[in-house]
Tab-separated table of C-alpha atoms in Angstrom:
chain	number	residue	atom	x	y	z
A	1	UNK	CA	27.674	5.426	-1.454
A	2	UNK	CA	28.145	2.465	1.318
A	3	UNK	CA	26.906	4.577	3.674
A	4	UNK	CA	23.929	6.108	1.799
A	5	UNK	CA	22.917	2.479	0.749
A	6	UNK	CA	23.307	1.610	4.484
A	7	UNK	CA	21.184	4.157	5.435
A	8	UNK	CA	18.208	3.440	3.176
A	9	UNK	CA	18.085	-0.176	4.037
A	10	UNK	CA	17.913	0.779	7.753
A	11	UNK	CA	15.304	3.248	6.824
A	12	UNK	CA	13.391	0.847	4.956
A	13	UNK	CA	13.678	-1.797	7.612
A	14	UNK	CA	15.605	-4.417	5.296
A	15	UNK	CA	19.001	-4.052	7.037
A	16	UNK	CA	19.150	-7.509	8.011
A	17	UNK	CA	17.933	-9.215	4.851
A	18	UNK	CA	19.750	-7.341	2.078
A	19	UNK	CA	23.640	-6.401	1.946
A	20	UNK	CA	22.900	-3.619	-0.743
A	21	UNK	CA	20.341	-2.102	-2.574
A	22	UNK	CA	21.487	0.816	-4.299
A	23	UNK	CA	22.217	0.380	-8.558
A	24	UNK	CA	22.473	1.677	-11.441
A	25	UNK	CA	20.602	0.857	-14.414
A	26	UNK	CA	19.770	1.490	-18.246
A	27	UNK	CA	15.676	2.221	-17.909
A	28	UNK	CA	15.811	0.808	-21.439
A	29	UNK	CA	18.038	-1.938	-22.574
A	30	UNK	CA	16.613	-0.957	-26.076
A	31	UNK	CA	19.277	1.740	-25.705
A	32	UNK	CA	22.046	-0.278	-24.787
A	33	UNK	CA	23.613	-0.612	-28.319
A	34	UNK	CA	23.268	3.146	-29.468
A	35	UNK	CA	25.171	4.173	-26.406
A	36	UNK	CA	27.561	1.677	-26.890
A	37	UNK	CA	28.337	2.649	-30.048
A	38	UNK	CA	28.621	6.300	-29.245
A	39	UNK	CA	26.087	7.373	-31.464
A	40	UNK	CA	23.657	9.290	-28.226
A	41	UNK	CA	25.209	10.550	-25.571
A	42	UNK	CA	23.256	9.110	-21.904
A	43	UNK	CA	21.472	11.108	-19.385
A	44	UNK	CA	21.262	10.015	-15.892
A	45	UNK	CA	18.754	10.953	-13.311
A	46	UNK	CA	17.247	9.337	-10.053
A	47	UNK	CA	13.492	9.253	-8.961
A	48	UNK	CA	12.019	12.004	-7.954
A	49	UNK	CA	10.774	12.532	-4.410
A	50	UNK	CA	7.714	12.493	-3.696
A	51	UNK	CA	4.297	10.556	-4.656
A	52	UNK	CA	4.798	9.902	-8.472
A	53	UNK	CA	1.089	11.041	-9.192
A	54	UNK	CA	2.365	14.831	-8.349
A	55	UNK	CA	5.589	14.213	-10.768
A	56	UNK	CA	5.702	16.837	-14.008
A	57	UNK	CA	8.939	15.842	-15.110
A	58	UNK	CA	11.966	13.969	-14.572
A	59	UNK	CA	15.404	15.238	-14.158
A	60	UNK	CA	18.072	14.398	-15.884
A	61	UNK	CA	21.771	15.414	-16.560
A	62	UNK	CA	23.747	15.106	-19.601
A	63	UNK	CA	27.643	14.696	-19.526
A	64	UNK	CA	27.956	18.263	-19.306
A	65	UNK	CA	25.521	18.868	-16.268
A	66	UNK	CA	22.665	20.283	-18.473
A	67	UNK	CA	19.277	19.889	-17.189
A	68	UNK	CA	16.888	17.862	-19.103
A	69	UNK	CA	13.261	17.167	-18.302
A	70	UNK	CA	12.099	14.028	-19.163
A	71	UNK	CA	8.386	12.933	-19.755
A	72	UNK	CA	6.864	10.803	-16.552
A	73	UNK	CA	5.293	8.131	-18.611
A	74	UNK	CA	6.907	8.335	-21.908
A	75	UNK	CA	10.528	6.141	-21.868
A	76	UNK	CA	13.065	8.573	-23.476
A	77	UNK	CA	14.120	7.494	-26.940
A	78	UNK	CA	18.218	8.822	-25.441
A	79	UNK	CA	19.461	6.094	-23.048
A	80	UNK	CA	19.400	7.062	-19.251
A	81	UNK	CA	21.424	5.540	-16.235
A	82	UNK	CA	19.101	5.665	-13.546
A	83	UNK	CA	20.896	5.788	-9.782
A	84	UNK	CA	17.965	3.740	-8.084
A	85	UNK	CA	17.389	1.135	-5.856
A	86	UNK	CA	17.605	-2.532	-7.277
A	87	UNK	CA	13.452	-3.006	-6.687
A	88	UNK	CA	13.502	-7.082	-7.041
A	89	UNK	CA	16.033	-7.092	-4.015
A	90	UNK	CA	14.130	-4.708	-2.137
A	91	UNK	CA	10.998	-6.937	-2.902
A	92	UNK	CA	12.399	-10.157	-1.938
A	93	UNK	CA	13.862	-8.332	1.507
A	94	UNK	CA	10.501	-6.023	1.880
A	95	UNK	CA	9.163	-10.054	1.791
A	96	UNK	CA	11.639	-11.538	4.215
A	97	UNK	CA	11.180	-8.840	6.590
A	98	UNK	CA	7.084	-8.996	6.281
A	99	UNK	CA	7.780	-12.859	7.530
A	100	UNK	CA	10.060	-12.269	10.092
A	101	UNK	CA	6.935	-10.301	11.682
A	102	UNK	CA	4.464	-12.239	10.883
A	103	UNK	CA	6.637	-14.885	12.333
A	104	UNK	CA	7.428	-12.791	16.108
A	105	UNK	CA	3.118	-12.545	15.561
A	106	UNK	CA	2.761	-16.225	16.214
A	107	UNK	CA	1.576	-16.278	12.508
A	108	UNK	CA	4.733	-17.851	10.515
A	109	UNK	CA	4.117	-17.288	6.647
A	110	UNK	CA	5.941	-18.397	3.710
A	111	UNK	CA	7.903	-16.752	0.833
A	112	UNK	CA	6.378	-18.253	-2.518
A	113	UNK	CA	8.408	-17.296	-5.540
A	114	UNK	CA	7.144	-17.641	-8.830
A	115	UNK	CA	7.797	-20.519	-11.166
A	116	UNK	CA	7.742	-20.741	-14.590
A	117	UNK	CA	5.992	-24.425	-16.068
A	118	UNK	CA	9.778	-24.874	-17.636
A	119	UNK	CA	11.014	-24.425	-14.034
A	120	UNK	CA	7.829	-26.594	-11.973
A	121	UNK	CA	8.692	-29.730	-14.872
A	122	UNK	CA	12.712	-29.540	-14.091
A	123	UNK	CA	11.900	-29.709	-10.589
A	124	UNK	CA	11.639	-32.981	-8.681
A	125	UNK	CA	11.126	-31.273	-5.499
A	126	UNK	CA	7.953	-29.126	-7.342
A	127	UNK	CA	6.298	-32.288	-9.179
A	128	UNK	CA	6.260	-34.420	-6.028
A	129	UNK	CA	4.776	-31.827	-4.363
A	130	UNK	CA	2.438	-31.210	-7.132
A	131	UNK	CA	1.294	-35.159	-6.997
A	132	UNK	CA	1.850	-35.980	-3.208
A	133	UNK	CA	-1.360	-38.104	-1.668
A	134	UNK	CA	-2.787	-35.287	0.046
A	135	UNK	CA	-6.690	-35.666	0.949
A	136	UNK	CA	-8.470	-33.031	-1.177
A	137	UNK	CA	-10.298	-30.078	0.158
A	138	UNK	CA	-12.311	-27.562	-1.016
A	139	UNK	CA	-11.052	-24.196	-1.831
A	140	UNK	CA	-11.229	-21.512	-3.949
A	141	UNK	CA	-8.619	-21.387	-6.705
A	142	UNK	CA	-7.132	-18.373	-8.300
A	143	UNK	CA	-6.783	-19.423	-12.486
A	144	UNK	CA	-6.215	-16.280	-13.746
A	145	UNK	CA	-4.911	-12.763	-13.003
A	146	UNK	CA	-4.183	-10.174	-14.581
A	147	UNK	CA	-3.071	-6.267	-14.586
A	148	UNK	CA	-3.896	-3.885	-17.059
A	149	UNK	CA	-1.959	-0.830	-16.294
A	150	UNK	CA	0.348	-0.540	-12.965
A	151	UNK	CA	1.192	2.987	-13.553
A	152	UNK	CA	4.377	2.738	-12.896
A	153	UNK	CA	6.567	6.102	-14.506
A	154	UNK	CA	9.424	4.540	-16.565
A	155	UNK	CA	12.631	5.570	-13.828
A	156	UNK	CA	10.611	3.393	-11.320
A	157	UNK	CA	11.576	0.207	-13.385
A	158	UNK	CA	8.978	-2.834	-13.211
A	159	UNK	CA	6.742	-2.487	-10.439
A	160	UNK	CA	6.884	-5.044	-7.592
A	161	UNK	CA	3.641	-7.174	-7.587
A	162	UNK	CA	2.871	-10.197	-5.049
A	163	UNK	CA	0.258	-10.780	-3.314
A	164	UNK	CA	-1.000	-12.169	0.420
A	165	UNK	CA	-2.539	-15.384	-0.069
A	166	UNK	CA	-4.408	-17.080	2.496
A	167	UNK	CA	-6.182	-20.324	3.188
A	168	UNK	CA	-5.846	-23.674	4.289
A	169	UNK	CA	-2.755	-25.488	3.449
A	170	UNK	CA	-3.607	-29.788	4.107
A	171	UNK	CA	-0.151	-30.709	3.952
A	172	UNK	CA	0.521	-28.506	6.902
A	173	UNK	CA	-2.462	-28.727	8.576
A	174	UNK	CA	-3.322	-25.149	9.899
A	175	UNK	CA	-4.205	-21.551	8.070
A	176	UNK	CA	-1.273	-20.101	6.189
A	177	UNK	CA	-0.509	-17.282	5.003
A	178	UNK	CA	1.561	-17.112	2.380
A	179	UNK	CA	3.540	-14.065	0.308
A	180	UNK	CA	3.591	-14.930	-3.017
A	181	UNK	CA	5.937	-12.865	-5.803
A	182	UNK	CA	3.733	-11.992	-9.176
A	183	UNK	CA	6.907	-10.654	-11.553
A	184	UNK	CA	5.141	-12.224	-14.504
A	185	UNK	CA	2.323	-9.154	-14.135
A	186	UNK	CA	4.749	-6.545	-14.905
């Protein structure tokens, strides 16, 4: 399994940014109690390969090794363990490697997480950057975003949404380019 996960991180390019990727995970926590208490018996599968548009089922095994196929869209109502990778820490190292590139390009960029309001208030470093004297400019501001269906199969888990922002930053003085996680859309 070390070397498997070791493998797919060098095939993704992530090696140096993430020390595992590989997990497994209940595709609906919804479950988590009925399977606990015995009363369904789990399946477990892994994504299939392949673009997910050409998918007709998923695969899954019971305790026994039975094959089950499983409906692309529609989340089982039996829990599943799905062998996958762990998609925010491939996100946030897909991210860190994206900058380390842009960076070698001459063109450094930074990693913007998201914050919650709860989070921005709690955070003295966030307000004074949110009320620093910084001469205005004008710009274009993004107020509201929004995503209506990712179509994402179920096994895939929450799809991975950020986007490439770019502009004018005045507090650093020169374009930026910034990478900027969107969780919150999923």
């Amino acid at each position: 399994l070390v070397e498997a996960d070791a493998q797919i991180r060098s095939w993704k390019g992530i090696t140096e940014f993430s020390d595992q990727l590989l997990e497994v995970r209940l595709a609906n926590e919804k479950m988590l109690g009925a399977w606990l208490n015995g009363d369904v018996a789990p399946l477990f599968a892994f994504e299939p390969s392949g673009d997910d548009e050409s998918w007709q089922y998923i695969e899954a095994f019971d305790v026994y090794g039975q094959i089950h196929q499983l409906d692309v869209y529609q989340l089982p109502d039996v829990p599943v363990l799905v062998v996958d990778n762990n998609s925010s820490a491939e996100l946030k190292a897909g991210l860190q490697a994206m900058q380390a590139e842009m960076k070698k390009l001459g063109q450094p960029a930074l990693i913007q997480p998201y914050y919650s309001e709860s989070q921005k208030q709690s955070s003295p470093m966030l307000q004074s950057a949110a009320t620093s004297d910084v001469a205005p400019i004008q710009t274009t501001q993004l107020k509201k975003i929004r995503l209506a269906d990712d179509k994402e199969p179920w096994i895939s888990g929450k799809a991975e949404v950020y986007a490439i922002v770019t502009g004018v930053n005045p507090s650093r003085d020169e374009p930026t380019i910034d990478l900027v996680e969107l969780p919150y859309l999923d």
